Amino acid sequence: MNKMFSFLAGALCGALIGAVTAILLAPASGEDLRSGAQARWNEAMAEAQKAREETQKRLETQFAQMKGGE
């Protein structure tokens, strides 16, 4: 579990650094960059919300099974 968390943290940091570098070096106007960044942020937030909901459902199911003695 700890190795998985470390890997995910490293992957997230790498993705963040890559995204910032791409934005800073991209040959596009500021408005285009802002709108694109906002769209990517909204998409990432939607994916994170979906992952959170799926994890919550899975954990609630596991809790109910453990509570019921299954």
Tab-separated table of C-alpha atoms in Angstrom:
chain	number	residue	atom	x	y	z
A	1	MET	CA	0.000	0.000	0.000
A	2	ASN	CA	2.805	2.405	0.894
A	3	LYS	CA	4.635	1.663	-2.367
A	4	MET	CA	1.437	2.294	-4.308
A	5	PHE	CA	0.890	5.619	-2.540
A	6	SER	CA	4.498	6.630	-3.225
A	7	PHE	CA	4.154	5.714	-6.887
A	8	LEU	CA	0.896	7.636	-7.259
A	9	ALA	CA	2.344	10.668	-5.472
A	10	GLY	CA	5.377	10.605	-7.777
A	11	ALA	CA	3.213	10.208	-10.865
A	12	LEU	CA	1.004	13.099	-9.782
A	13	CYS	CA	4.006	15.345	-9.131
A	14	GLY	CA	5.522	14.409	-12.490
A	15	ALA	CA	2.263	15.120	-14.291
A	16	LEU	CA	1.943	18.472	-12.541
A	17	ILE	CA	5.502	19.495	-13.405
A	18	GLY	CA	5.003	18.372	-17.008
A	19	ALA	CA	1.754	20.305	-17.303
A	20	VAL	CA	3.281	23.499	-15.910
A	21	THR	CA	6.287	23.172	-18.217
A	22	ALA	CA	4.043	22.599	-21.231
A	23	ILE	CA	1.923	25.630	-20.387
A	24	LEU	CA	4.950	27.869	-19.919
A	25	LEU	CA	6.602	26.765	-23.153
A	26	ALA	CA	3.509	26.475	-25.361
A	27	PRO	CA	3.326	28.823	-28.340
A	28	ALA	CA	-0.272	29.941	-27.782
A	29	SER	CA	-2.001	33.080	-26.597
A	30	GLY	CA	-2.720	33.634	-22.933
A	31	GLU	CA	-6.480	33.378	-23.425
A	32	ASP	CA	-6.126	30.068	-25.261
A	33	LEU	CA	-3.887	28.732	-22.512
A	34	ARG	CA	-6.262	29.853	-19.757
A	35	SER	CA	-9.327	28.346	-21.396
A	36	GLY	CA	-7.489	25.100	-22.112
A	37	ALA	CA	-6.132	24.929	-18.580
A	38	GLN	CA	-9.600	25.578	-17.152
A	39	ALA	CA	-11.091	22.813	-19.311
A	40	ARG	CA	-8.382	20.351	-18.235
A	41	TRP	CA	-8.880	21.340	-14.586
A	42	ASN	CA	-12.622	20.779	-14.826
A	43	GLU	CA	-12.064	17.388	-16.469
A	44	ALA	CA	-9.546	16.364	-13.805
A	45	MET	CA	-11.917	17.437	-11.035
A	46	ALA	CA	-14.762	15.434	-12.594
A	47	GLU	CA	-12.536	12.357	-12.838
A	48	ALA	CA	-11.396	12.794	-9.232
A	49	GLN	CA	-15.008	13.124	-8.069
A	50	LYS	CA	-15.956	9.965	-9.965
A	51	ALA	CA	-13.011	8.058	-8.476
A	52	ARG	CA	-13.924	9.291	-4.988
A	53	GLU	CA	-17.521	8.164	-5.386
A	54	GLU	CA	-16.474	4.735	-6.682
A	55	THR	CA	-14.035	4.290	-3.805
A	56	GLN	CA	-16.659	5.395	-1.288
A	57	LYS	CA	-19.169	2.874	-2.657
A	58	ARG	CA	-16.576	0.091	-2.564
A	59	LEU	CA	-15.576	0.912	1.007
A	60	GLU	CA	-19.198	1.161	2.145
A	61	THR	CA	-19.877	-2.261	0.631
A	62	GLN	CA	-16.838	-3.736	2.365
A	63	PHE	CA	-17.885	-2.135	5.650
A	64	ALA	CA	-21.411	-3.519	5.349
A	65	GLN	CA	-20.013	-6.993	4.648
A	66	MET	CA	-17.691	-6.808	7.645
A	67	LYS	CA	-20.441	-5.445	9.860
A	68	GLY	CA	-22.817	-8.199	8.763
A	69	GLY	CA	-20.207	-10.885	9.428
A	70	GLU	CA	-20.033	-12.042	5.824
